[in-house]
Amino acid sequence: MKYSFISYGSSNITPGAPADYDLFTRDGRVAVTKGEPLSPAIAGLLRSHSLFRLCADLSVQTDVYRNSKLFESKDYLAAELAVEESLHSLERHEGIDLRALQRHDPYTFRHSLNVGRLSYLIGKHINLPDLVLEQIVLGALLHDIGKLTVPADLLKKTGRLLPEEYVLIKTHPINGFLKLQEVDLPPEVTRIVQQHHERWNGQGYPLGLQGEQIHPYAQIVGIADVFDALISARSYRPAIPPYHALEIIIKLRNRDFSPNIVSCLLDAVTLYPPNCLIHLNTGELGKVISYDKNFPTRPRVLVNSESSPDNPLVLDLQHDAEHFIQVIEYTGERNLKILIVDDEQECANALADAIAPAGHHCRVFCSSAQALNQYNVIWPDLVITDVRMPEMDGLTLLKNIRDIDGTARVVLNTGYGDMITVIEAINAGAYGFFLKPVEIPEVMKLLQKAQADLDSLHSRQIIKEALLDENIQLKQQLEQLTIAN
Ligand SMILES: [Fe+2]
């Protein structure tokens, strides 16, 4: 992700005042985390414009988990399946309506799914038993259910919260906990909901629990909650690159989180996968050789030197304040997430089996209504659907999916007699068609096109971010010139 540093922009730079943002040094190290009181030295640095906050484009919503490859794709897929299973079990549970949260505040619903996946990955990494993982994922999915009692406008508010508004938002863990007392759930699950904002130093809420008084499952969900919030774009601040988010969390070790939980998160995340390319602030390109997990933004980098291309340089960014990482580019084959919908399970399974060897992940649904219901949980890259199905035909499914996601890629399997459907499907935005019986080489060709389309979409997003970033810098320069004159 392309990002830039901009000036603090707060009028309150008095020692002791809480920082309004996470603040970084020019070389990208975290100096102060949001809410931490400003020391006299930090206030001095702010006045001399030596500390900055991060800025990125809010309108660009990239899927950070998929684009940054923070986790092995098979592990991430297992986490997605675990979350879907728990979501199903909650949908069967009387008295719990997580979809109401989706209608109330779509961000919180999406965030809850991400926190479920992250919590699963952390728990799996430390070999927690399946039953424990199930409880953690359930608790993670429900952790913010109490936000149903907070007005939606307040949850989406872009400006600074008034003290009374903050008090109202802080009621959500206890309200969620109380609501779940009415339903039959394991106590561990409701403890997660109640305690996910408790902090290691006792400064959290609602109970002010401290250290090991906080339930360990709530500690896992609590750190996943903060990590996902940091790397997601919000209405009031941009997404933070994952490596900076980890640095912020490291800074919160012993304050907000136990050292053990921080280590678990650091171990679960793959920050620099082997095929990633580093763009340094100097314009040089490099590859990460190794890094100390306590200093994730300062790896050892092998840099291609223009003056002597045969002798690449090794830079240790921990001891080199001149260089810092500007962009991480992730290369390599993109595996697609594909939803296959067909009321004839055998046909759907045969197609999935034919596609799987190419490394793509297929999910099969025999019910079109169920596929539609799960669309915005799975967010597939591509949907391949049969046309004639009893519950909802493929064309209606296409239209419904495009209502949820205007960029959805939906391919229809049509028979010779479906020409009218084909014309209607083109108008409804179908991505392609397969004529039955489906020829696998045709399918693979279309999957390659989808991969190429996704890659170019990602590149366009990077370019857009870079242009907006330049725009921000130009505006800043203009502001400074205006002040100087
Ligand atoms: Fe929360």
CSV table of C-alpha atoms and ligand atoms in Angstrom, one decimal:
chain,number,residue,atom,x,y,z
A,1,MET,CA,0.0,0.0,0.0
A,2,LYS,CA,1.2,3.4,-0.9
A,3,TYR,CA,1.0,5.9,2.0
A,4,SER,CA,2.5,9.2,3.1
A,5,PHE,CA,3.3,11.0,6.2
A,6,ILE,CA,1.5,14.3,6.9
A,7,SER,CA,1.8,16.8,9.7
A,8,TYR,CA,0.0,16.2,13.1
A,9,GLY,CA,-2.8,18.7,12.5
A,10,SER,CA,-3.9,18.9,16.1
A,11,SER,CA,-4.1,22.2,18.0
A,12,ASN,CA,-3.4,20.6,21.3
A,13,ILE,CA,0.3,20.0,21.5
A,14,THR,CA,0.7,20.5,25.3
A,15,PRO,CA,2.7,17.9,27.3
A,16,GLY,CA,0.3,15.5,28.9
A,17,ALA,CA,-2.4,15.9,26.3
A,18,PRO,CA,-3.4,12.5,24.6
A,19,ALA,CA,-2.1,11.9,21.1
A,20,ASP,CA,-4.9,12.1,18.6
A,21,TYR,CA,-3.2,9.7,16.2
A,22,ASP,CA,-0.5,7.2,16.0
A,23,LEU,CA,2.6,9.3,15.3
A,24,PHE,CA,5.7,8.2,13.3
A,25,THR,CA,9.2,9.5,12.8
A,26,ARG,CA,10.3,10.4,9.3
A,27,ASP,CA,11.9,7.0,8.8
A,28,GLY,CA,8.7,5.2,9.7
A,29,ARG,CA,9.2,4.2,13.4
A,30,VAL,CA,6.2,4.6,15.7
A,31,ALA,CA,7.0,7.3,18.3
A,32,VAL,CA,3.6,7.6,20.1
A,33,THR,CA,0.5,5.5,19.9
A,34,LYS,CA,-3.0,7.1,19.8
A,35,GLY,CA,-4.2,8.1,23.2
A,36,GLU,CA,-0.7,8.0,24.8
A,37,PRO,CA,0.0,11.3,26.7
A,38,LEU,CA,2.5,13.5,24.9
A,39,SER,CA,5.8,13.9,26.8
A,40,PRO,CA,7.5,17.3,26.8
A,41,ALA,CA,10.1,15.9,24.3
A,42,ILE,CA,7.4,14.6,22.0
A,43,ALA,CA,5.5,17.9,22.2
A,44,GLY,CA,8.7,19.6,21.2
A,45,LEU,CA,9.2,17.3,18.2
A,46,LEU,CA,5.6,18.0,17.1
A,47,ARG,CA,6.1,21.7,17.3
A,48,SER,CA,9.2,21.4,15.1
A,49,HIS,CA,7.2,19.2,12.6
A,50,SER,CA,9.5,16.2,13.2
A,51,LEU,CA,6.7,13.7,13.8
A,52,PHE,CA,3.9,12.7,11.4
A,53,ARG,CA,0.8,10.7,11.0
A,54,LEU,CA,0.0,8.3,8.3
A,55,CYS,CA,-2.2,9.2,5.4
A,56,ALA,CA,-3.7,6.9,2.7
A,57,ASP,CA,-6.7,7.1,0.4
A,58,LEU,CA,-9.9,6.3,2.1
A,59,SER,CA,-11.8,5.6,-1.1
A,60,VAL,CA,-9.5,2.7,-2.0
A,61,GLN,CA,-10.8,-0.4,-0.3
A,62,THR,CA,-8.3,-3.1,-1.1
A,63,ASP,CA,-8.6,-6.5,0.5
A,64,VAL,CA,-5.5,-6.3,2.7
A,65,TYR,CA,-5.6,-9.9,3.8
A,66,ARG,CA,-5.6,-11.2,0.2
A,67,ASN,CA,-3.3,-8.6,-1.4
A,68,SER,CA,-0.6,-8.6,1.3
A,69,LYS,CA,-0.6,-12.4,1.8
A,70,LEU,CA,-0.3,-12.0,5.5
A,71,PHE,CA,-1.1,-15.7,6.0
A,72,GLU,CA,-0.5,-18.9,4.0
A,73,SER,CA,-3.5,-19.2,1.7
A,74,LYS,CA,-4.4,-22.7,2.9
A,75,ASP,CA,-4.4,-21.5,6.5
A,76,TYR,CA,-6.5,-18.5,5.6
A,77,LEU,CA,-8.9,-20.7,3.8
A,78,ALA,CA,-9.3,-22.9,6.8
A,79,ALA,CA,-10.0,-19.8,8.9
A,80,GLU,CA,-12.6,-18.6,6.4
A,81,LEU,CA,-14.3,-22.0,6.6
A,82,ALA,CA,-14.2,-22.0,10.4
A,83,VAL,CA,-15.8,-18.6,10.4
A,84,GLU,CA,-18.5,-19.7,7.9
A,85,GLU,CA,-19.3,-22.7,10.0
A,86,SER,CA,-19.7,-20.6,13.2
A,87,LEU,CA,-21.8,-18.1,11.3
A,88,HIS,CA,-24.1,-21.0,10.2
A,89,SER,CA,-24.4,-22.3,13.8
A,90,LEU,CA,-25.2,-18.7,15.0
A,91,GLU,CA,-27.9,-18.4,12.3
A,92,ARG,CA,-29.6,-21.5,13.7
A,93,HIS,CA,-29.4,-20.0,17.2
A,94,GLU,CA,-32.7,-18.5,18.3
A,95,GLY,CA,-32.3,-15.0,19.8
A,96,ILE,CA,-29.1,-14.1,17.9
A,97,ASP,CA,-29.3,-12.1,14.7
A,98,LEU,CA,-25.8,-11.3,13.5
A,99,ARG,CA,-27.2,-10.2,10.2
A,100,ALA,CA,-29.0,-7.4,12.1
A,101,LEU,CA,-25.6,-6.1,12.8
A,102,GLN,CA,-24.8,-6.3,9.1
A,103,ARG,CA,-27.8,-4.1,8.3
A,104,HIS,CA,-27.0,-1.8,11.2
A,105,ASP,CA,-23.4,-1.2,10.4
A,106,PRO,CA,-21.8,-3.2,7.5
A,107,TYR,CA,-18.3,-2.3,8.6
A,108,THR,CA,-18.7,-3.8,12.1
A,109,PHE,CA,-20.1,-7.0,10.5
A,110,ARG,CA,-17.2,-7.3,8.1
A,111,HIS,CA,-14.8,-6.5,10.9
A,112,SER,CA,-16.3,-9.2,13.0
A,113,LEU,CA,-15.7,-11.8,10.3
A,114,ASN,CA,-12.1,-10.6,10.0
A,115,VAL,CA,-11.6,-10.8,13.7
A,116,GLY,CA,-13.0,-14.3,13.7
A,117,ARG,CA,-10.5,-15.4,11.0
A,118,LEU,CA,-7.6,-13.6,12.7
A,119,SER,CA,-8.5,-15.1,16.1
A,120,TYR,CA,-8.7,-18.6,14.5
A,121,LEU,CA,-5.3,-18.1,12.9
A,122,ILE,CA,-3.7,-17.0,16.2
A,123,GLY,CA,-5.3,-19.9,18.1
A,124,LYS,CA,-4.4,-22.4,15.4
A,125,HIS,CA,-0.8,-21.3,15.4
A,126,ILE,CA,-0.5,-22.1,19.1
A,127,ASN,CA,-2.3,-25.4,18.6
A,128,LEU,CA,-5.4,-24.8,20.6
A,129,PRO,CA,-7.9,-27.7,20.5
A,130,ASP,CA,-10.8,-27.5,18.0
A,131,LEU,CA,-13.4,-27.0,20.7
A,132,VAL,CA,-11.5,-24.0,22.1
A,133,LEU,CA,-11.1,-22.6,18.5
A,134,GLU,CA,-14.8,-22.9,18.0
A,135,GLN,CA,-15.6,-20.9,21.1
A,136,ILE,CA,-13.0,-18.3,20.2
A,137,VAL,CA,-14.4,-17.9,16.7
A,138,LEU,CA,-18.0,-17.6,18.1
A,139,GLY,CA,-16.9,-15.0,20.6
A,140,ALA,CA,-15.0,-13.1,17.9
A,141,LEU,CA,-18.1,-13.1,15.6
A,142,LEU,CA,-20.3,-11.8,18.4
A,143,HIS,CA,-17.7,-9.5,20.1
A,144,ASP,CA,-19.3,-6.3,18.9
A,145,ILE,CA,-23.0,-7.4,18.9
A,146,GLY,CA,-23.6,-4.8,21.6
A,147,LYS,CA,-23.1,-2.1,18.9
A,148,LEU,CA,-26.7,-2.8,17.9
A,149,THR,CA,-27.6,-0.6,20.8
A,150,VAL,CA,-25.4,2.2,19.6
A,151,PRO,CA,-27.0,4.5,16.9
A,152,ALA,CA,-25.7,3.7,13.4
A,153,ASP,CA,-24.9,7.4,12.7
A,154,LEU,CA,-22.6,7.5,15.7
A,155,LEU,CA,-20.8,4.3,14.6
A,156,LYS,CA,-20.1,6.0,11.2
A,157,LYS,CA,-19.3,9.4,12.6
A,158,THR,CA,-16.2,10.8,10.9
A,159,GLY,CA,-15.3,13.7,13.3
A,160,ARG,CA,-14.0,13.5,16.9
A,161,LEU,CA,-16.5,11.9,19.3
A,162,LEU,CA,-18.0,14.0,22.1
A,163,PRO,CA,-17.3,12.7,25.6
A,164,GLU,CA,-21.0,11.5,26.0
A,165,GLU,CA,-20.8,9.8,22.6
A,166,TYR,CA,-17.7,7.9,23.6
A,167,VAL,CA,-19.4,6.8,26.9
A,168,LEU,CA,-22.3,5.5,24.8
A,169,ILE,CA,-20.0,3.5,22.4
A,170,LYS,CA,-18.2,2.1,25.5
A,171,THR,CA,-21.4,0.4,26.6
A,172,HIS,CA,-21.3,-2.1,23.8
A,173,PRO,CA,-19.3,-4.9,25.5
A,174,ILE,CA,-21.6,-5.0,28.5
A,175,ASN,CA,-24.7,-4.6,26.4
A,176,GLY,CA,-23.6,-7.4,24.2
A,177,PHE,CA,-22.8,-9.6,27.2
A,178,LEU,CA,-26.2,-8.9,28.8
A,179,LYS,CA,-28.0,-9.6,25.6
A,180,LEU,CA,-26.3,-13.0,25.2
A,181,GLN,CA,-27.3,-14.0,28.7
A,182,GLU,CA,-30.7,-14.6,27.3
A,183,VAL,CA,-29.4,-17.3,24.9
A,184,ASP,CA,-27.7,-20.6,25.4
A,185,LEU,CA,-24.0,-20.1,24.7
A,186,PRO,CA,-20.9,-21.4,26.5
A,187,PRO,CA,-19.8,-18.9,29.2
A,188,GLU,CA,-16.4,-18.6,27.5
A,189,VAL,CA,-18.1,-17.1,24.5
A,190,THR,CA,-19.9,-14.4,26.5
A,191,ARG,CA,-16.7,-13.7,28.4
A,192,ILE,CA,-15.0,-12.8,25.1
A,193,VAL,CA,-17.8,-10.4,24.3
A,194,GLN,CA,-17.7,-8.8,27.8
A,195,GLN,CA,-13.9,-8.5,28.0
A,196,HIS,CA,-12.6,-7.8,24.5
A,197,HIS,CA,-11.8,-4.2,25.4
A,198,GLU,CA,-10.1,-5.0,28.8
A,199,ARG,CA,-6.4,-4.1,28.7
A,200,TRP,CA,-3.4,-5.7,30.3
A,201,ASN,CA,-2.6,-2.6,32.4
A,202,GLY,CA,-6.2,-2.4,33.8
A,203,GLN,CA,-7.0,0.7,31.7
A,204,GLY,CA,-9.6,-1.0,29.5
A,205,TYR,CA,-13.4,-1.3,30.0
A,206,PRO,CA,-16.0,-2.2,31.1
A,207,LEU,CA,-14.6,-3.9,34.2
A,208,GLY,CA,-11.0,-2.5,34.4
A,209,LEU,CA,-9.7,-6.1,34.6
A,210,GLN,CA,-5.9,-6.4,34.7
A,211,GLY,CA,-3.3,-9.0,33.5
A,212,GLU,CA,-4.4,-12.6,33.8
A,213,GLN,CA,-7.8,-11.5,35.2
A,214,ILE,CA,-8.7,-11.1,31.5
A,215,HIS,CA,-9.9,-14.3,30.0
A,216,PRO,CA,-7.2,-15.7,27.6
A,217,TYR,CA,-9.8,-16.1,24.8
A,218,ALA,CA,-10.8,-12.5,25.2
A,219,GLN,CA,-7.1,-11.5,25.0
A,220,ILE,CA,-6.8,-13.3,21.7
A,221,VAL,CA,-9.9,-11.6,20.3
A,222,GLY,CA,-8.9,-8.3,21.8
A,223,ILE,CA,-5.6,-8.2,19.9
A,224,ALA,CA,-7.2,-9.5,16.7
A,225,ASP,CA,-9.8,-6.7,17.1
A,226,VAL,CA,-7.1,-4.0,17.3
A,227,PHE,CA,-5.0,-5.4,14.5
A,228,ASP,CA,-7.9,-5.6,12.1
A,229,ALA,CA,-9.1,-2.2,13.0
A,230,LEU,CA,-5.6,-0.8,12.3
A,231,ILE,CA,-5.2,-2.4,8.9
A,232,SER,CA,-8.8,-1.5,7.8
A,233,ALA,CA,-9.8,1.9,6.4
A,234,ARG,CA,-12.3,3.7,8.7
A,235,SER,CA,-14.5,6.6,8.2
A,236,TYR,CA,-12.3,8.7,10.5
A,237,ARG,CA,-8.8,7.4,9.5
A,238,PRO,CA,-7.0,5.5,6.7
A,239,ALA,CA,-5.8,2.0,6.8
A,240,ILE,CA,-2.4,1.5,8.2
A,241,PRO,CA,0.1,-0.9,6.4
A,242,PRO,CA,0.3,-4.2,8.2
A,243,TYR,CA,3.9,-3.8,9.1
A,244,HIS,CA,3.3,-0.5,10.8
A,245,ALA,CA,0.2,-1.9,12.5
A,246,LEU,CA,2.4,-4.7,14.0
A,247,GLU,CA,4.9,-2.0,15.2
A,248,ILE,CA,2.0,-0.2,16.9
A,249,ILE,CA,0.9,-3.4,18.6
A,250,ILE,CA,4.5,-4.1,19.7
A,251,LYS,CA,4.5,-0.7,21.3
A,252,LEU,CA,1.3,-1.6,23.2
A,253,ARG,CA,3.0,-4.7,24.7
A,254,ASN,CA,2.8,-4.7,28.5
A,255,ARG,CA,0.4,-1.8,28.2
A,256,ASP,CA,-2.7,-3.0,26.3
A,257,PHE,CA,-1.6,-6.6,25.6
A,258,SER,CA,0.4,-9.4,27.3
A,259,PRO,CA,3.8,-10.0,25.8
A,260,ASN,CA,2.7,-13.6,25.1
A,261,ILE,CA,-0.3,-12.6,23.1
A,262,VAL,CA,1.8,-10.1,21.1
A,263,SER,CA,4.3,-12.9,20.3
A,264,CYS,CA,1.5,-15.1,19.2
A,265,LEU,CA,0.2,-12.5,16.7
A,266,LEU,CA,3.8,-11.8,15.4
A,267,ASP,CA,4.4,-15.5,14.9
A,268,ALA,CA,1.1,-16.1,13.1
A,269,VAL,CA,1.6,-13.4,10.5
A,270,THR,CA,3.9,-13.7,7.5
A,271,LEU,CA,4.9,-10.1,6.9
A,272,TYR,CA,7.3,-10.5,4.0
A,273,PRO,CA,6.4,-13.6,1.9
A,274,PRO,CA,9.3,-14.8,-0.3
A,275,ASN,CA,8.0,-13.2,-3.4
A,276,CYS,CA,7.4,-9.7,-2.1
A,277,LEU,CA,9.3,-6.8,-3.6
A,278,ILE,CA,10.3,-3.8,-1.5
A,279,HIS,CA,10.3,-0.2,-2.8
A,280,LEU,CA,12.5,2.0,-0.7
A,281,ASN,CA,12.0,5.8,-0.2
A,282,THR,CA,15.1,6.3,-2.4
A,283,GLY,CA,13.5,4.6,-5.4
A,284,GLU,CA,15.6,1.5,-5.0
A,285,LEU,CA,14.1,-2.0,-5.2
A,286,GLY,CA,15.0,-4.8,-2.9
A,287,LYS,CA,14.0,-8.1,-1.3
A,288,VAL,CA,13.8,-8.8,2.4
A,289,ILE,CA,16.4,-11.2,3.6
A,290,SER,CA,15.4,-11.4,7.3
A,291,TYR,CA,13.9,-9.3,10.0
A,292,ASP,CA,13.7,-9.0,13.8
A,293,LYS,CA,10.0,-9.6,14.7
A,294,ASN,CA,10.3,-6.8,17.3
A,295,PHE,CA,11.2,-4.3,14.5
A,296,PRO,CA,9.0,-5.4,11.6
A,297,THR,CA,9.4,-2.1,9.6
A,298,ARG,CA,13.2,-2.4,9.7
A,299,PRO,CA,14.3,-5.6,7.9
A,300,ARG,CA,17.6,-6.5,6.3
A,301,VAL,CA,17.1,-5.8,2.6
A,302,LEU,CA,19.0,-6.9,-0.5
A,303,VAL,CA,19.0,-3.9,-2.8
A,304,ASN,CA,19.6,-3.9,-6.5
A,305,SER,CA,22.3,-1.3,-7.1
A,306,GLU,CA,22.0,0.6,-10.4
A,307,SER,CA,25.8,1.4,-10.4
A,308,SER,CA,26.8,-2.2,-10.0
A,309,PRO,CA,23.9,-4.5,-10.8
A,310,ASP,CA,26.1,-7.6,-10.2
A,311,ASN,CA,26.8,-6.7,-6.7
A,312,PRO,CA,23.6,-6.1,-4.8
A,313,LEU,CA,23.9,-4.2,-1.5
A,314,VAL,CA,22.7,-5.5,1.9
A,315,LEU,CA,21.0,-2.7,3.9
A,316,ASP,CA,20.1,-3.3,7.5
A,317,LEU,CA,17.3,-0.8,8.0
A,318,GLN,CA,17.6,-1.1,11.8
A,319,HIS,CA,20.8,0.8,11.6
A,320,ASP,CA,20.1,2.9,8.5
A,321,ALA,CA,17.9,5.9,9.2
A,322,GLU,CA,18.2,7.2,5.6
A,323,HIS,CA,16.2,4.3,4.1
A,324,PHE,CA,12.7,3.1,4.8
A,325,ILE,CA,10.1,1.0,3.1
A,326,GLN,CA,7.7,3.0,1.0
A,327,VAL,CA,5.7,0.2,-0.7
A,328,ILE,CA,5.6,-3.6,-0.5
A,329,GLU,CA,4.6,-5.2,-3.7
A,330,TYR,CA,3.4,-8.7,-3.6
A,331,THR,CA,3.9,-10.7,-6.8
A,332,GLY,CA,3.3,-14.3,-7.8
A,333,GLU,CA,0.3,-16.3,-8.9
A,334,ARG,CA,-3.1,-15.1,-7.6
A,335,ASN,CA,-5.3,-18.0,-6.5
A,336,LEU,CA,-9.0,-17.3,-7.1
A,337,LYS,CA,-11.8,-17.9,-4.7
A,338,ILE,CA,-14.6,-19.4,-6.8
A,339,LEU,CA,-18.2,-20.1,-5.8
A,340,ILE,CA,-19.8,-22.9,-7.8
A,341,VAL,CA,-23.6,-23.0,-7.7
A,342,ASP,CA,-25.4,-26.0,-9.2
A,343,ASP,CA,-28.4,-27.9,-7.8
A,344,GLU,CA,-26.8,-31.1,-9.2
A,345,GLN,CA,-24.1,-31.7,-6.7
A,346,GLU,CA,-22.2,-34.1,-8.9
A,347,CYS,CA,-21.8,-31.6,-11.7
A,348,ALA,CA,-20.6,-28.9,-9.2
A,349,ASN,CA,-18.1,-31.2,-7.6
A,350,ALA,CA,-16.8,-32.4,-10.9
A,351,LEU,CA,-16.1,-28.8,-12.0
A,352,ALA,CA,-14.5,-28.0,-8.6
A,353,ASP,CA,-12.3,-31.1,-8.9
A,354,ALA,CA,-11.2,-30.0,-12.4
A,355,ILE,CA,-10.3,-26.5,-11.3
A,356,ALA,CA,-8.6,-27.3,-7.9
A,357,PRO,CA,-5.2,-28.6,-9.4
A,358,ALA,CA,-4.6,-25.0,-10.8
A,359,GLY,CA,-4.4,-23.8,-7.1
A,360,HIS,CA,-7.8,-22.1,-7.0
A,361,HIS,CA,-10.1,-22.5,-4.0
A,362,CYS,CA,-13.7,-23.6,-4.9
A,363,ARG,CA,-16.8,-23.5,-2.7
A,364,VAL,CA,-19.7,-25.6,-3.9
A,365,PHE,CA,-23.4,-24.7,-3.2
A,366,CYS,CA,-26.3,-26.8,-4.3
A,367,SER,CA,-28.8,-24.1,-3.1
A,368,SER,CA,-28.8,-20.8,-5.0
A,369,ALA,CA,-30.5,-19.1,-2.0
A,370,GLN,CA,-27.7,-20.3,0.3
A,371,ALA,CA,-25.0,-19.2,-2.1
A,372,LEU,CA,-26.6,-15.7,-2.2
A,373,ASN,CA,-26.8,-15.6,1.6
A,374,GLN,CA,-23.1,-16.4,1.9
A,375,TYR,CA,-21.9,-14.1,-0.9
A,376,ASN,CA,-21.0,-11.2,1.3
A,377,VAL,CA,-19.3,-13.5,3.8
A,378,ILE,CA,-17.1,-15.3,1.3
A,379,TRP,CA,-16.6,-12.4,-1.2
A,380,PRO,CA,-15.5,-14.7,-4.0
A,381,ASP,CA,-13.4,-13.5,-7.0
A,382,LEU,CA,-15.7,-15.4,-9.4
A,383,VAL,CA,-19.1,-17.2,-9.3
A,384,ILE,CA,-19.9,-20.0,-11.7
A,385,THR,CA,-23.6,-20.8,-11.6
A,386,ASP,CA,-26.0,-23.1,-13.4
A,387,VAL,CA,-29.0,-21.4,-15.0
A,388,ARG,CA,-31.9,-23.8,-14.3
A,389,MET,CA,-32.3,-24.3,-10.6
A,390,PRO,CA,-35.5,-24.9,-8.5
A,391,GLU,CA,-35.0,-22.3,-5.7
A,392,MET,CA,-33.7,-19.3,-7.7
A,393,ASP,CA,-32.5,-19.5,-11.3
A,394,GLY,CA,-29.0,-18.4,-12.3
A,395,LEU,CA,-30.1,-15.2,-13.9
A,396,THR,CA,-32.0,-14.0,-10.7
A,397,LEU,CA,-28.9,-15.1,-8.7
A,398,LEU,CA,-26.7,-13.0,-11.0
A,399,LYS,CA,-29.0,-9.9,-10.5
A,400,ASN,CA,-29.1,-10.4,-6.8
A,401,ILE,CA,-25.4,-10.8,-6.5
A,402,ARG,CA,-24.8,-7.7,-8.6
A,403,ASP,CA,-27.1,-5.8,-6.3
A,404,ILE,CA,-24.9,-6.7,-3.4
A,405,ASP,CA,-21.6,-6.2,-5.3
A,406,GLY,CA,-21.7,-4.1,-8.5
A,407,THR,CA,-18.2,-5.5,-9.5
A,408,ALA,CA,-19.1,-9.2,-9.0
A,409,ARG,CA,-17.9,-11.6,-11.7
A,410,VAL,CA,-20.7,-14.1,-12.4
A,411,VAL,CA,-20.4,-16.7,-15.2
A,412,LEU,CA,-23.5,-18.7,-16.3
A,413,ASN,CA,-23.6,-22.3,-17.4
A,414,THR,CA,-26.2,-22.2,-20.1
A,415,GLY,CA,-27.8,-24.8,-22.4
A,416,TYR,CA,-28.6,-24.3,-26.1
A,417,GLY,CA,-32.2,-23.3,-25.3
A,418,ASP,CA,-31.2,-20.3,-23.1
A,419,MET,CA,-30.5,-17.6,-25.7
A,420,ILE,CA,-33.0,-15.1,-24.2
A,421,THR,CA,-31.4,-15.7,-20.9
A,422,VAL,CA,-28.0,-14.9,-22.4
A,423,ILE,CA,-29.1,-11.5,-23.7
A,424,GLU,CA,-30.8,-10.7,-20.4
A,425,ALA,CA,-27.6,-11.9,-18.5
A,426,ILE,CA,-25.4,-9.7,-20.7
A,427,ASN,CA,-27.6,-6.7,-19.7
A,428,ALA,CA,-27.4,-7.7,-16.1
A,429,GLY,CA,-23.6,-7.7,-16.2
A,430,ALA,CA,-22.6,-11.4,-16.7
A,431,TYR,CA,-18.9,-11.9,-16.8
A,432,GLY,CA,-19.1,-14.8,-19.2
A,433,PHE,CA,-20.9,-18.0,-20.3
A,434,PHE,CA,-20.1,-21.6,-20.6
A,435,LEU,CA,-22.1,-23.8,-22.9
A,436,LYS,CA,-23.1,-27.1,-21.5
A,437,PRO,CA,-21.4,-29.6,-21.3
A,438,VAL,CA,-18.7,-27.4,-19.8
A,439,GLU,CA,-15.3,-27.8,-21.5
A,440,ILE,CA,-12.5,-27.5,-18.9
A,441,PRO,CA,-10.0,-25.8,-21.2
A,442,GLU,CA,-12.6,-23.0,-21.7
A,443,VAL,CA,-13.0,-22.7,-18.0
A,444,MET,CA,-9.3,-22.4,-17.4
A,445,LYS,CA,-9.0,-19.7,-20.1
A,446,LEU,CA,-11.7,-17.7,-18.4
A,447,LEU,CA,-10.0,-18.1,-15.0
A,448,GLN,CA,-6.8,-16.7,-16.5
A,449,LYS,CA,-8.7,-13.7,-17.7
A,450,ALA,CA,-10.2,-13.2,-14.2
A,451,GLN,CA,-6.7,-13.4,-12.7
A,452,ALA,CA,-5.4,-10.8,-15.2
A,453,ASP,CA,-8.4,-8.6,-14.5
A,454,LEU,CA,-7.9,-8.7,-10.8
A,455,ASP,CA,-4.2,-8.0,-11.1
A,456,SER,CA,-4.8,-5.0,-13.3
A,457,LEU,CA,-7.5,-3.8,-10.9
A,458,HIS,CA,-5.0,-4.0,-8.1
A,459,SER,CA,-2.3,-2.1,-10.1
A,460,ARG,CA,-4.9,0.6,-10.9
A,461,GLN,CA,-5.7,0.9,-7.2
A,462,ILE,CA,-1.9,1.3,-6.4
A,463,ILE,CA,-1.6,4.0,-9.1
A,464,LYS,CA,-4.7,5.7,-7.8
A,465,GLU,CA,-3.3,5.7,-4.3
A,466,ALA,CA,0.0,7.0,-5.5
A,467,LEU,CA,-1.7,9.9,-7.4
A,468,LEU,CA,-3.9,10.8,-4.5
A,469,ASP,CA,-0.8,10.7,-2.3
A,470,GLU,CA,1.0,13.1,-4.6
A,471,ASN,CA,-2.1,15.3,-4.6
A,472,ILE,CA,-2.0,15.4,-0.8
A,473,GLN,CA,1.7,16.3,-0.8
A,474,LEU,CA,1.1,19.1,-3.3
A,475,LYS,CA,-1.8,20.5,-1.2
A,476,GLN,CA,0.5,20.5,1.8
A,477,GLN,CA,3.2,22.3,-0.1
A,478,LEU,CA,0.7,24.8,-1.3
A,479,GLU,CA,-0.6,25.3,2.3
A,480,GLN,CA,2.9,25.9,3.6
A,481,LEU,CA,3.6,28.4,0.7
A,482,THR,CA,0.4,30.2,1.6
A,483,ILE,CA,1.4,30.4,5.3
A,484,ALA,CA,4.9,31.6,4.4
A,485,ASN,CA,3.5,34.3,2.2
B,1,FE,FE,-15.6,-3.7,20.5
